[in-house]
């Protein structure tokens, strides 16, 4: 983008930026040690508030000063609370799982005595960018951070820290260009919506820009409801201004003067952080009336959603804001034609808006150089489940599932085998190991039977029951159905009942065929994407793990030993050690008893199949077995209790 000769917004911005640079220099040049503490939801849930308090108390007890700096999430949620310590004379060091006790050790041993406590650090960093230098953590150097570049480095509640890193510079430049040029640049970049559908962002903006009517609305969809997904929440908590800047750029491009962030009420920290960010931006003239001294006005507000998963669908979200029950409606008209209150409305995801500022700063050609031809840019995933380094990851589109799960996130813990990955949230697909080489992009995942979705990814190991996984996700989507469509409301109910019967050992002949027919009918007959995609876990697990379904129905067993009705525990007497009472002490119902030869056995009439005995049995014995009840070893008679 090439700004015109009018430099009024630029001169105002330069004055604000000068103050931001002054504050950053003062912080960087301060001789005192600096302690950066991750204070996003994942950090707080792991004890970051207590850790910060321990640092404050330990410093107060000593004649020394240090600067405590609250930041967002770096994405390494498995390592929280995460603390980065910059002690003069040392490179910045990243400590993981910093408990209050460890915080006091860092102050005493490192800040006071100069011992970095290498046994507690995650990796030494290169100065200023906090990138680990150790090869044990390849995740850092295999990511491509664009949207999350500043997450974990800046205080999300201090607008000057965002400004000091080129914050709002894209907006300043855009205000000196015709709005049409902004839309053309976004179109040329190939950016596709990161909310799941993958619709070209530039095309959506162009449709809204050409829509009739002067009053238009921008909505940021932050109604993140997928189980295990927290990408949007982390961005809002760690770098809210990048989202606000992206929304302002969109509003200017399409001619909107009102913007709404639809954030679910279950994200109180995100709501508070974004609310404060809006007020700070208004105080500096970056939002509100006459932005940066020009004639562009933008009123921005937060609407708190009530937690309905279906409100992630844009027409249901609109109904929710209007004060009605969140239920999808038929399209057309599309929201860009007739949306909120009948006005042309642009709805994009948090990650989409956050992609806009760096895209416009660097240019469409730069963005096109990342990812694949059909899916440019990066993908952000929240990795959960059976994986060593769970957390938030941003990678270029086109990286394989194998690289993401094994190279970046450390693979499967406890030397267990990989079994499947559920990608795309509760409506995504379950892909087995043969798809690990599939590149992560919109089209490749769709061909494999999954979907990009909003970025939730669940990794499963060999001890996962795929029938139970399908039941779990169908239970979620069935409860979240708004009930408008007969196919979705009743069809998902019938699928769930069949899956519950199968996992309870009551499967019948013909159940698999019924599941297949119901799944296809629900996909065809549902109005919105919730219903159309709800059967995906069933369809893909039937396609790739049909043998597990057949074992449940025909053999009365759960191969993974997960379904309680189809699982029994017994103790291999050949491996059981005399005198070891580990399993006895762990059993909550006293179902384990001592045999005549002083070994252990399980009273099947009392066993509740909790699995505590499996965990407690010493690995050198590994005597507890999980089998089908039909394949139990001969039942050992329990000796009568002594009077």
Coordinates of C-alpha atoms in Angstrom, one line a residue:
X1 CA 0.0 0.0 0.0
X2 CA 1.3 3.4 -0.9
X3 CA 0.1 6.3 1.4
X4 CA -1.0 9.6 -0.1
X5 CA 0.6 13.0 0.7
X6 CA -1.8 13.6 3.6
X7 CA 0.4 12.6 6.6
X8 CA -2.0 13.8 9.4
X9 CA -2.7 10.2 10.7
X10 CA 0.9 9.4 10.4
X11 CA 2.1 12.4 12.4
X12 CA -0.4 11.6 15.2
X13 CA 0.7 8.0 15.2
X14 CA 4.4 9.0 15.3
X15 CA 3.8 10.9 18.5
X16 CA 2.1 8.0 20.1
X17 CA 4.8 5.6 18.8
X18 CA 7.5 7.8 20.2
X19 CA 6.0 7.5 23.7
X20 CA 5.8 3.7 23.2
X21 CA 9.4 3.5 22.2
X22 CA 10.5 5.7 25.1
X23 CA 8.7 3.3 27.5
X24 CA 10.2 0.2 25.9
X25 CA 13.7 1.7 26.1
X26 CA 13.2 2.5 29.7
X27 CA 12.1 -1.0 30.5
X28 CA 14.9 -2.7 28.4
X29 CA 17.7 -0.4 29.7
X30 CA 16.7 -0.8 33.4
X31 CA 19.6 -2.5 35.2
X32 CA 17.3 -4.6 37.4
X33 CA 16.6 -8.2 36.5
X34 CA 13.3 -8.7 34.6
X35 CA 10.9 -11.6 35.4
X36 CA 8.3 -12.3 32.7
X37 CA 5.4 -14.4 34.0
X38 CA 2.7 -16.0 31.7
X39 CA -0.6 -14.9 33.1
X40 CA -3.1 -16.2 30.5
X41 CA -5.8 -18.7 31.6
X42 CA -3.5 -21.7 31.2
X43 CA -0.9 -20.2 33.4
X44 CA -3.4 -19.0 36.0
X45 CA -5.0 -22.4 36.1
X46 CA -1.5 -24.0 36.7
X47 CA -0.8 -21.6 39.6
X48 CA 0.7 -18.5 38.0
X49 CA -1.0 -16.1 40.5
X50 CA 0.6 -18.0 43.4
X51 CA 4.0 -18.0 41.6
X52 CA 3.9 -14.3 41.0
X53 CA 3.0 -13.7 44.6
X54 CA 6.0 -15.9 45.7
X55 CA 8.3 -13.8 43.5
X56 CA 7.0 -10.6 45.1
X57 CA 7.4 -11.9 48.6
X58 CA 10.9 -13.3 47.9
X59 CA 12.1 -10.0 46.4
X60 CA 10.6 -8.0 49.3
X61 CA 12.7 -10.0 51.7
X62 CA 15.9 -9.0 50.0
X63 CA 17.7 -5.7 49.4
X64 CA 17.3 -6.0 45.7
X65 CA 15.0 -5.0 42.9
X66 CA 13.5 -6.8 40.0
X67 CA 10.8 -5.9 37.4
X68 CA 7.9 -8.3 37.4
X69 CA 6.3 -8.3 33.9
X70 CA 3.0 -10.0 33.2
X71 CA 2.7 -11.4 29.7
X72 CA 0.3 -13.7 27.8
X73 CA 0.7 -17.3 26.7
X74 CA 3.7 -18.5 24.7
X75 CA 1.8 -21.6 23.7
X76 CA 3.7 -24.1 25.8
X77 CA 0.7 -24.9 28.0
X78 CA 2.3 -28.3 29.1
X79 CA 5.0 -26.3 30.8
X80 CA 2.9 -23.7 32.7
X81 CA 3.5 -21.7 34.8
X82 CA 6.2 -20.4 32.4
X83 CA 8.6 -17.8 33.6
X84 CA 11.4 -16.0 31.6
X85 CA 14.1 -14.4 33.7
X86 CA 16.5 -11.8 32.3
X87 CA 19.4 -11.4 34.7
X88 CA 22.1 -8.9 33.6
X89 CA 25.1 -10.9 32.5
X90 CA 23.1 -13.9 31.4
X91 CA 20.9 -14.6 28.3
X92 CA 17.2 -14.8 29.0
X93 CA 16.3 -18.1 30.5
X94 CA 12.9 -19.9 30.3
X95 CA 11.8 -21.9 33.4
X96 CA 8.9 -24.3 33.3
X97 CA 6.4 -25.4 35.8
X98 CA 7.5 -22.7 38.2
X99 CA 5.8 -23.4 41.5
X100 CA 6.0 -20.9 44.4
X101 CA 8.8 -22.9 45.9
X102 CA 10.8 -22.8 42.7
X103 CA 10.1 -19.1 42.3
X104 CA 11.8 -18.5 45.7
X105 CA 14.7 -20.7 44.6
X106 CA 15.2 -18.6 41.4
X107 CA 15.3 -15.4 43.4
X108 CA 17.8 -16.8 45.9
X109 CA 20.0 -18.9 43.7
X110 CA 19.9 -17.1 40.4
X111 CA 19.2 -13.4 41.1
X112 CA 21.1 -13.3 44.3
X113 CA 23.9 -15.9 44.0
X114 CA 24.2 -16.2 40.2
X115 CA 23.4 -19.9 39.9
X116 CA 20.9 -20.3 36.9
X117 CA 19.5 -23.6 38.2
X118 CA 20.0 -25.3 34.9
X119 CA 18.0 -28.4 36.0
X120 CA 14.8 -26.3 36.1
X121 CA 15.1 -24.4 32.8
X122 CA 13.4 -25.3 29.6
X123 CA 16.1 -23.8 27.4
X124 CA 18.4 -20.8 27.1
X125 CA 17.2 -18.1 24.8
X126 CA 18.8 -15.8 22.3
X127 CA 18.6 -12.2 23.4
X128 CA 15.4 -10.3 22.7
X129 CA 13.4 -13.0 20.9
X130 CA 13.0 -15.7 23.6
X131 CA 13.7 -18.5 21.1
X132 CA 15.3 -21.6 22.8
X133 CA 18.8 -22.5 21.6
X134 CA 18.6 -26.1 22.6
X135 CA 17.8 -28.8 20.0
X136 CA 15.7 -30.7 22.5
X137 CA 12.8 -28.3 21.8
X138 CA 12.5 -28.2 18.0
X139 CA 8.9 -26.9 18.4
X140 CA 10.2 -23.3 18.6
X141 CA 12.2 -23.3 15.4
X142 CA 9.5 -25.3 13.4
X143 CA 6.7 -22.9 14.1
X144 CA 6.0 -19.9 11.9
X145 CA 4.5 -17.3 14.2
X146 CA 2.5 -14.6 12.5
X147 CA -0.7 -14.3 14.5
X148 CA 0.9 -15.4 17.8
X149 CA 4.2 -13.7 17.2
X150 CA 3.8 -11.3 20.2
X151 CA 1.9 -13.7 22.4
X152 CA 3.9 -14.3 25.6
X153 CA 6.2 -11.4 24.9
X154 CA 4.0 -8.4 25.7
X155 CA 1.7 -7.3 28.4
X156 CA -1.7 -7.6 26.8
X157 CA -3.1 -4.9 29.1
X158 CA -0.5 -2.3 28.0
X159 CA -1.3 -0.8 24.6
X160 CA 2.2 0.8 24.4
X161 CA 3.9 -2.6 24.3
X162 CA 1.9 -3.5 21.2
X163 CA 2.6 -0.1 19.7
X164 CA 6.3 -0.4 20.3
X165 CA 6.3 -3.5 18.0
X166 CA 4.6 -1.8 15.0
X167 CA 1.2 -2.1 16.5
X168 CA -1.5 -0.1 14.6
X169 CA 1.0 0.8 11.9
X170 CA -1.0 -1.1 9.3
X171 CA -4.1 0.9 10.2
X172 CA -2.2 4.2 9.9
X173 CA -1.0 3.2 6.4
X174 CA -4.4 2.0 5.4
X175 CA -6.1 5.2 6.3
X176 CA -4.1 7.0 3.7
X177 CA -5.2 4.6 0.9
X178 CA -8.5 4.0 -0.8
X179 CA -10.6 1.3 0.9
X180 CA -10.7 -0.7 -2.3
X181 CA -7.0 -1.1 -2.3
X182 CA -7.2 -2.8 1.1
X183 CA -9.7 -5.3 -0.2
X184 CA -7.6 -6.0 -3.3
X185 CA -4.6 -6.7 -1.1
X186 CA -6.5 -9.1 1.1
X187 CA -7.9 -10.8 -2.0
X188 CA -4.5 -11.1 -3.5
X189 CA -3.1 -12.7 -0.4
X190 CA -5.5 -15.7 -0.7
X191 CA -6.3 -15.6 3.0
X192 CA -9.2 -18.0 3.8
X193 CA -11.4 -17.6 6.9
X194 CA -9.9 -19.3 9.9
X195 CA -13.2 -20.1 11.6
X196 CA -13.5 -23.4 9.8
X197 CA -15.3 -22.9 6.5
X198 CA -12.2 -21.5 4.7
X199 CA -14.2 -19.0 2.7
X200 CA -11.9 -16.4 0.9
X201 CA -11.7 -13.4 3.2
X202 CA -11.1 -10.8 0.5
X203 CA -14.1 -12.0 -1.4
X204 CA -16.3 -11.7 1.7
X205 CA -15.0 -8.2 2.2
X206 CA -15.6 -7.2 -1.4
X207 CA -19.2 -8.4 -1.2
X208 CA -19.8 -6.4 1.9
X209 CA -18.1 -3.3 0.4
X210 CA -20.4 -3.5 -2.6
X211 CA -23.5 -4.1 -0.6
X212 CA -26.1 -1.4 -0.7
X213 CA -26.6 0.8 2.4
X214 CA -24.4 3.1 4.3
X215 CA -24.7 1.4 7.7
X216 CA -22.6 -1.8 7.9
X217 CA -21.4 -3.9 10.8
X218 CA -18.3 -5.9 11.6
X219 CA -18.5 -8.9 14.0
X220 CA -15.6 -10.9 15.4
X221 CA -16.7 -14.4 16.1
X222 CA -15.0 -15.4 19.4
X223 CA -17.6 -18.0 20.3
X224 CA -15.0 -20.8 20.6
X225 CA -16.9 -23.8 21.8
X226 CA -15.0 -26.9 20.6
X227 CA -13.9 -29.3 23.4
X228 CA -10.2 -28.8 23.9
X229 CA -10.0 -25.7 21.7
X230 CA -8.5 -22.5 23.1
X231 CA -6.8 -20.7 20.1
X232 CA -9.1 -17.7 20.1
X233 CA -9.1 -17.4 23.9
X234 CA -5.3 -17.3 24.0
X235 CA -5.0 -14.7 21.3
X236 CA -7.5 -12.4 23.0
X237 CA -5.8 -12.8 26.3
X238 CA -2.3 -12.5 25.0
X239 CA -2.5 -9.9 22.2
X240 CA -6.0 -8.3 21.9
X241 CA -4.8 -5.2 20.0
X242 CA -3.9 -7.2 16.9
X243 CA -7.5 -8.4 16.7
X244 CA -8.8 -4.9 17.3
X245 CA -6.5 -3.5 14.6
X246 CA -7.6 -6.2 12.1
X247 CA -11.3 -5.4 12.8
X248 CA -10.6 -1.7 12.3
X249 CA -8.9 -2.4 9.0
X250 CA -11.9 -4.5 7.9
X251 CA -14.3 -1.8 9.0
X252 CA -12.4 0.9 7.0
X253 CA -12.2 -1.3 3.9
X254 CA -16.0 -2.2 3.8
X255 CA -17.3 1.1 5.1
X256 CA -18.5 0.0 8.5
X257 CA -18.8 2.3 11.6
X258 CA -19.8 -0.3 14.2
X259 CA -17.9 -3.4 15.3
X260 CA -18.8 -6.1 17.8
X261 CA -16.7 -8.8 19.5
X262 CA -18.9 -11.8 20.3
X263 CA -17.0 -13.5 23.1
X264 CA -18.5 -16.3 25.2
X265 CA -19.1 -15.4 28.8
X266 CA -17.0 -18.5 29.9
X267 CA -13.9 -16.5 28.9
X268 CA -13.9 -13.9 31.7
X269 CA -10.2 -13.0 31.4
X270 CA -10.6 -12.6 27.6
X271 CA -13.6 -10.3 28.1
X272 CA -11.8 -8.2 30.7
X273 CA -8.6 -8.0 28.6
X274 CA -10.4 -7.0 25.4
X275 CA -12.6 -4.5 27.2
X276 CA -9.5 -2.8 28.6
X277 CA -7.8 -2.9 25.2
X278 CA -10.8 -1.1 23.6
X279 CA -10.7 1.7 26.2
X280 CA -7.0 2.2 25.8
X281 CA -7.3 2.4 22.0
X282 CA -10.1 4.9 22.3
X283 CA -8.0 7.1 24.7
X284 CA -5.2 7.3 22.1
X285 CA -7.5 8.0 19.2
X286 CA -7.1 4.6 17.6
X287 CA -10.8 3.8 17.9
X288 CA -13.9 5.8 18.4
X289 CA -14.7 9.1 16.6
X290 CA -12.2 10.7 14.2
X291 CA -9.6 7.9 14.3
X292 CA -6.1 9.4 14.2
X293 CA -7.5 12.9 13.4
X294 CA -9.4 11.7 10.3
X295 CA -13.0 11.2 9.4
X296 CA -13.1 7.5 10.0
X297 CA -15.3 6.6 13.0
X298 CA -15.6 3.1 14.5
X299 CA -17.6 2.3 17.6
X300 CA -16.4 -1.1 19.1
X301 CA -18.1 -3.1 21.8
X302 CA -18.2 -6.6 23.4
X303 CA -21.2 -8.9 23.4
X304 CA -21.0 -11.8 25.8
X305 CA -22.4 -15.0 24.5
X306 CA -24.2 -17.5 26.7
X307 CA -22.2 -20.6 25.7
X308 CA -24.3 -22.2 23.0
X309 CA -22.1 -24.1 20.6
X310 CA -24.5 -23.4 17.7
X311 CA -23.8 -19.7 18.0
X312 CA -20.5 -20.3 16.4
X313 CA -22.6 -20.5 13.2
X314 CA -22.8 -16.9 11.9
X315 CA -26.6 -16.6 11.4
X316 CA -27.3 -18.1 14.9
X317 CA -24.7 -15.7 16.3
X318 CA -26.6 -12.8 14.7
X319 CA -29.9 -13.9 16.2
X320 CA -28.2 -14.1 19.6
X321 CA -27.0 -10.5 19.4
X322 CA -30.5 -9.4 18.3
X323 CA -31.9 -10.9 21.5
X324 CA -33.4 -14.0 20.1
X325 CA -32.6 -17.7 20.8
X326 CA -29.5 -18.6 18.8
X327 CA -30.8 -20.6 15.9
X328 CA -29.5 -20.7 12.3
X329 CA -31.6 -19.4 9.4
X330 CA -31.7 -20.2 5.8
X331 CA -29.3 -18.5 3.4
X332 CA -29.5 -16.5 1.1
X333 CA -29.6 -13.8 2.0
X334 CA -26.1 -14.0 3.4
X335 CA -24.9 -11.8 6.3
X336 CA -22.8 -9.7 3.9
X337 CA -26.1 -8.8 2.2
X338 CA -28.5 -8.8 5.1
X339 CA -27.1 -9.6 8.5
X340 CA -27.3 -8.0 12.0
X341 CA -30.5 -5.9 12.2
X342 CA -30.9 -6.3 8.4
X343 CA -27.6 -4.5 7.8
X344 CA -24.7 -5.8 5.6
X345 CA -22.5 -7.6 8.1
X346 CA -19.0 -9.1 7.9
X347 CA -18.3 -11.9 10.3
X348 CA -14.8 -13.3 10.7
X349 CA -13.0 -15.4 13.3
X350 CA -10.4 -14.1 15.8
X351 CA -7.6 -15.7 13.9
X352 CA -8.7 -14.2 10.6
X353 CA -8.8 -10.6 11.9
X354 CA -5.5 -11.1 13.7
X355 CA -3.9 -12.2 10.4
X356 CA -4.8 -8.9 8.7
X357 CA -2.3 -6.4 10.3
X358 CA 0.9 -8.5 9.5
X359 CA -0.6 -9.3 6.1
X360 CA -1.0 -5.6 5.2
X361 CA 2.3 -4.6 6.7
X362 CA 4.3 -7.2 4.8
X363 CA 2.1 -7.4 1.7
X364 CA 0.1 -10.0 -0.2
X365 CA 3.1 -11.5 -2.0
X366 CA 4.9 -12.1 1.4
X367 CA 1.8 -13.8 2.7
X368 CA 1.4 -15.9 -0.4
X369 CA 4.9 -17.2 0.1
X370 CA 3.8 -19.0 3.3
X371 CA 1.8 -22.2 3.3
X372 CA 0.4 -23.7 0.1
X373 CA -1.0 -22.3 -3.1
X374 CA -4.6 -23.0 -2.2
X375 CA -4.2 -22.4 1.5
X376 CA -1.7 -19.6 2.1
X377 CA -0.5 -18.5 5.5
X378 CA -0.4 -20.3 8.8
X379 CA -2.7 -22.6 10.8
X380 CA -3.0 -22.3 14.6
X381 CA -3.9 -25.5 16.5
X382 CA -4.6 -26.3 20.1
X383 CA -3.0 -29.7 20.6
X384 CA -4.5 -31.8 23.4
X385 CA -4.8 -35.4 24.3
X386 CA -2.1 -38.1 24.3
X387 CA 0.8 -35.9 23.3
X388 CA 4.0 -34.9 25.1
X389 CA 4.0 -31.1 24.5
X390 CA 0.3 -30.1 24.5
X391 CA -0.4 -26.5 23.8
X392 CA -0.8 -23.8 21.1
X393 CA 1.1 -24.2 17.9
X394 CA 1.3 -22.0 14.8
X395 CA 2.7 -23.7 11.6
X396 CA 2.7 -22.9 7.9
X397 CA -0.1 -24.5 6.0
X398 CA 1.1 -27.7 4.3
X399 CA 3.1 -29.2 7.2
X400 CA 2.2 -32.8 7.7
X401 CA 0.2 -34.2 10.7
X402 CA 3.3 -36.4 11.5
X403 CA 5.6 -33.3 11.7
X404 CA 3.1 -31.5 13.9
X405 CA 2.4 -34.4 16.3
X406 CA 5.8 -36.0 16.5
X407 CA 8.5 -33.4 15.7
X408 CA 6.8 -30.3 17.0
X409 CA 4.7 -31.7 19.9
X410 CA 7.0 -34.5 21.0
X411 CA 5.0 -37.5 20.0
X412 CA 3.0 -39.9 22.2
X413 CA 4.0 -40.2 25.9
X414 CA 5.0 -43.3 27.7
X415 CA 6.3 -45.0 24.6
X416 CA 2.8 -45.9 23.5
X417 CA 1.7 -46.2 19.8
X418 CA -0.2 -43.5 17.9
X419 CA -3.7 -44.6 17.1
X420 CA -5.7 -41.6 15.7
X421 CA -6.1 -37.9 15.6
X422 CA -9.4 -36.1 15.8
X423 CA -9.0 -32.8 13.8
X424 CA -11.6 -30.1 13.3
X425 CA -13.3 -30.2 16.6
X426 CA -16.3 -32.3 17.6
X427 CA -17.5 -32.3 14.0
X428 CA -14.2 -33.3 12.6
X429 CA -12.9 -36.7 11.5
X430 CA -10.9 -39.4 13.2
X431 CA -7.8 -40.2 11.0
X432 CA -5.6 -43.2 11.6
X433 CA -1.8 -43.5 11.3
X434 CA -1.9 -44.0 7.5
X435 CA -2.9 -40.3 7.2
X436 CA 0.0 -38.9 9.2
X437 CA 1.7 -37.8 6.0
X438 CA -1.4 -35.8 4.9
X439 CA -0.5 -32.0 4.7
X440 CA -2.5 -29.7 6.9
X441 CA -4.6 -27.5 4.7
X442 CA -8.3 -27.0 3.9
X443 CA -8.5 -29.3 0.9
X444 CA -6.2 -32.1 1.9
X445 CA -7.9 -32.7 5.2
X446 CA -11.3 -32.6 3.5
X447 CA -10.2 -35.3 1.0
X448 CA -9.1 -37.5 4.0
X449 CA -12.5 -37.2 5.6
X450 CA -11.6 -34.6 8.2
X451 CA -11.8 -30.8 8.2
X452 CA -9.6 -27.9 9.3
X453 CA -12.3 -26.6 11.6
X454 CA -11.3 -23.8 13.9
X455 CA -8.1 -25.5 15.0
X456 CA -8.8 -28.1 17.7
X457 CA -6.7 -31.3 17.4
X458 CA -7.0 -34.3 19.8
X459 CA -4.3 -36.9 19.7
X460 CA -5.1 -40.5 20.8
X461 CA -2.9 -43.4 21.7
X462 CA -3.3 -47.1 21.4
X463 CA -5.4 -47.3 24.6
X464 CA -8.2 -45.2 23.0
X465 CA -11.6 -46.8 22.1
X466 CA -12.7 -45.2 18.9
X467 CA -16.4 -46.3 19.5
X468 CA -16.3 -44.4 22.8
X469 CA -14.7 -41.4 21.1
X470 CA -17.5 -41.3 18.6
X471 CA -20.0 -41.6 21.5
X472 CA -18.3 -38.7 23.3
X473 CA -18.4 -36.3 20.4
X474 CA -22.0 -37.3 19.5
X475 CA -23.0 -36.7 23.1
X476 CA -21.6 -33.2 22.8
X477 CA -23.1 -32.2 19.4
X478 CA -26.5 -33.8 20.3
X479 CA -26.7 -31.7 23.5
X480 CA -25.7 -28.6 21.6
X481 CA -28.2 -29.0 18.8
X482 CA -30.6 -26.0 18.7
X483 CA -33.4 -28.4 17.8
X484 CA -34.6 -26.5 14.7
X485 CA -34.0 -29.3 12.3
X486 CA -35.7 -32.6 12.6
X487 CA -32.7 -34.5 11.1
X488 CA -30.3 -32.9 13.6
X489 CA -32.5 -32.9 16.6
X490 CA -33.8 -36.5 16.3
X491 CA -31.2 -38.0 14.1
X492 CA -28.2 -37.3 16.5
X493 CA -30.4 -38.6 19.3
X494 CA -30.8 -42.0 17.6
X495 CA -27.1 -42.2 16.7
X496 CA -26.1 -41.4 20.3
X497 CA -28.5 -44.1 21.6
X498 CA -27.0 -46.7 19.3
X499 CA -23.5 -45.8 20.3
X500 CA -24.4 -45.9 24.0
X501 CA -25.8 -49.4 23.5
X502 CA -22.7 -50.6 21.7
X503 CA -20.4 -49.3 24.3
X504 CA -22.6 -50.9 27.0
X505 CA -22.3 -54.3 25.4
X506 CA -25.8 -54.3 24.0
X507 CA -25.0 -53.8 20.3
X508 CA -27.3 -55.5 17.8
X509 CA -26.9 -56.9 14.3
X510 CA -27.6 -54.1 11.8
X511 CA -26.4 -51.3 14.1
X512 CA -23.5 -50.4 11.9
X513 CA -25.7 -50.1 8.9
X514 CA -28.2 -48.0 10.8
X515 CA -25.4 -45.7 11.9
X516 CA -24.2 -45.2 8.3
X517 CA -27.8 -44.5 7.0
X518 CA -28.6 -42.1 9.8
X519 CA -25.3 -40.2 9.4
X520 CA -25.8 -39.6 5.7
X521 CA -29.4 -38.5 6.2
X522 CA -28.4 -36.1 8.9
X523 CA -25.7 -34.6 6.7
X524 CA -28.2 -34.1 3.9
X525 CA -31.2 -32.8 5.9
X526 CA -29.6 -30.4 8.4
X527 CA -29.7 -26.7 7.9
X528 CA -26.4 -25.6 9.4
X529 CA -22.9 -26.9 9.7
X530 CA -23.5 -28.3 13.2
X531 CA -25.9 -30.9 11.9
X532 CA -24.2 -31.4 8.6
X533 CA -20.9 -32.2 10.3
X534 CA -22.1 -33.8 13.5
X535 CA -21.9 -37.4 12.1
X536 CA -18.3 -37.0 10.9
X537 CA -16.7 -38.8 14.0
X538 CA -19.0 -41.7 13.4
X539 CA -18.5 -41.8 9.6
X540 CA -14.7 -41.7 9.8
X541 CA -14.4 -44.1 12.8
X542 CA -16.6 -46.6 11.0
X543 CA -14.5 -46.2 7.9
X544 CA -11.1 -46.6 9.5
X545 CA -11.9 -48.6 12.7
X546 CA -14.8 -50.8 11.8
X547 CA -13.1 -53.8 13.4
X548 CA -13.5 -52.1 16.8
X549 CA -17.2 -51.7 16.3
X550 CA -17.5 -55.3 15.2
X551 CA -15.5 -56.5 18.3
X552 CA -18.0 -54.6 20.6
X553 CA -21.0 -56.1 18.9
X554 CA -20.0 -59.6 17.8
X555 CA -17.4 -60.5 20.4
X556 CA -18.6 -58.6 23.4
X557 CA -15.2 -57.0 24.0
X558 CA -13.6 -53.6 23.9
X559 CA -10.2 -54.0 22.3
X560 CA -8.8 -50.9 24.1
X561 CA -10.3 -51.9 27.4
X562 CA -12.1 -48.6 27.8
X563 CA -15.8 -49.5 27.8
X564 CA -16.5 -50.8 31.4
X565 CA -19.3 -53.1 30.5
X566 CA -17.0 -54.9 28.1
X567 CA -13.9 -55.0 30.3
X568 CA -12.9 -57.0 33.3
X569 CA -9.7 -56.9 35.4
X570 CA -7.8 -60.0 36.6
X571 CA -4.4 -60.6 38.1
X572 CA -1.9 -62.9 36.3
X573 CA -0.9 -65.2 39.1
X574 CA 2.3 -66.1 37.3
X575 CA 3.5 -62.5 37.4
X576 CA 2.0 -61.5 40.7
X577 CA 4.6 -61.0 43.5
X578 CA 4.0 -62.5 46.9
X579 CA 3.8 -59.9 49.6
X580 CA 3.2 -56.9 47.3
X581 CA 0.0 -55.1 48.4
X582 CA 0.2 -52.1 46.0
X583 CA -3.1 -53.1 44.2
X584 CA -4.8 -53.8 47.5
X585 CA -4.2 -50.4 48.8
X586 CA -5.3 -48.7 45.6
X587 CA -8.7 -50.5 45.3
X588 CA -11.5 -48.2 46.5
X589 CA -14.0 -51.0 47.1
X590 CA -11.7 -53.7 48.6
X591 CA -12.3 -56.0 45.6
X592 CA -8.8 -57.3 45.6
X593 CA -8.0 -60.1 48.1
X594 CA -5.1 -62.4 49.0
X595 CA -5.2 -66.0 47.7
X596 CA -4.1 -69.1 49.7
X597 CA -0.6 -68.9 48.1
X598 CA -0.3 -65.2 49.2
X599 CA -0.9 -63.8 45.7
X600 CA -3.7 -61.4 44.7
X601 CA -7.0 -61.9 42.9
X602 CA -10.0 -59.7 42.0
X603 CA -13.5 -60.3 43.3
X604 CA -15.5 -59.7 40.1
X605 CA -18.7 -59.1 42.1
X606 CA -17.2 -56.1 43.8
X607 CA -14.9 -54.7 41.1
X608 CA -16.1 -51.3 39.7
X609 CA -13.5 -51.3 36.9
X610 CA -11.9 -48.1 37.9
X611 CA -8.4 -49.2 36.7
X612 CA -6.6 -48.1 39.9
X613 CA -5.0 -51.5 40.2
X614 CA -3.4 -51.2 36.7
X615 CA -1.8 -48.0 37.6
X616 CA -0.5 -49.1 41.0
X617 CA 0.9 -52.5 40.0
X618 CA 4.8 -52.1 39.8
X619 CA 6.0 -52.1 36.2
X620 CA 8.5 -54.9 36.9
X621 CA 5.5 -57.2 37.6
X622 CA 2.8 -55.8 35.3
X623 CA 0.5 -58.4 36.6
X624 CA -2.9 -56.7 36.2
X625 CA -4.7 -57.6 32.9
X626 CA -7.7 -56.1 31.1
X627 CA -9.8 -58.6 29.2
X628 CA -13.3 -59.2 27.9
X629 CA -15.5 -60.6 30.7
X630 CA -16.1 -63.7 28.5
X631 CA -12.4 -64.4 28.5
X632 CA -11.8 -64.2 32.3
X633 CA -9.4 -66.6 33.8
X634 CA -11.1 -69.1 36.1
X635 CA -12.6 -67.2 39.0
X636 CA -10.6 -67.7 42.2
X637 CA -12.8 -68.3 45.2
X638 CA -12.4 -65.6 47.8
X639 CA -11.5 -67.1 51.2
X640 CA -14.0 -66.3 54.0
X641 CA -13.1 -63.4 56.2
X642 CA -11.8 -64.3 59.6
X643 CA -14.2 -63.6 62.4

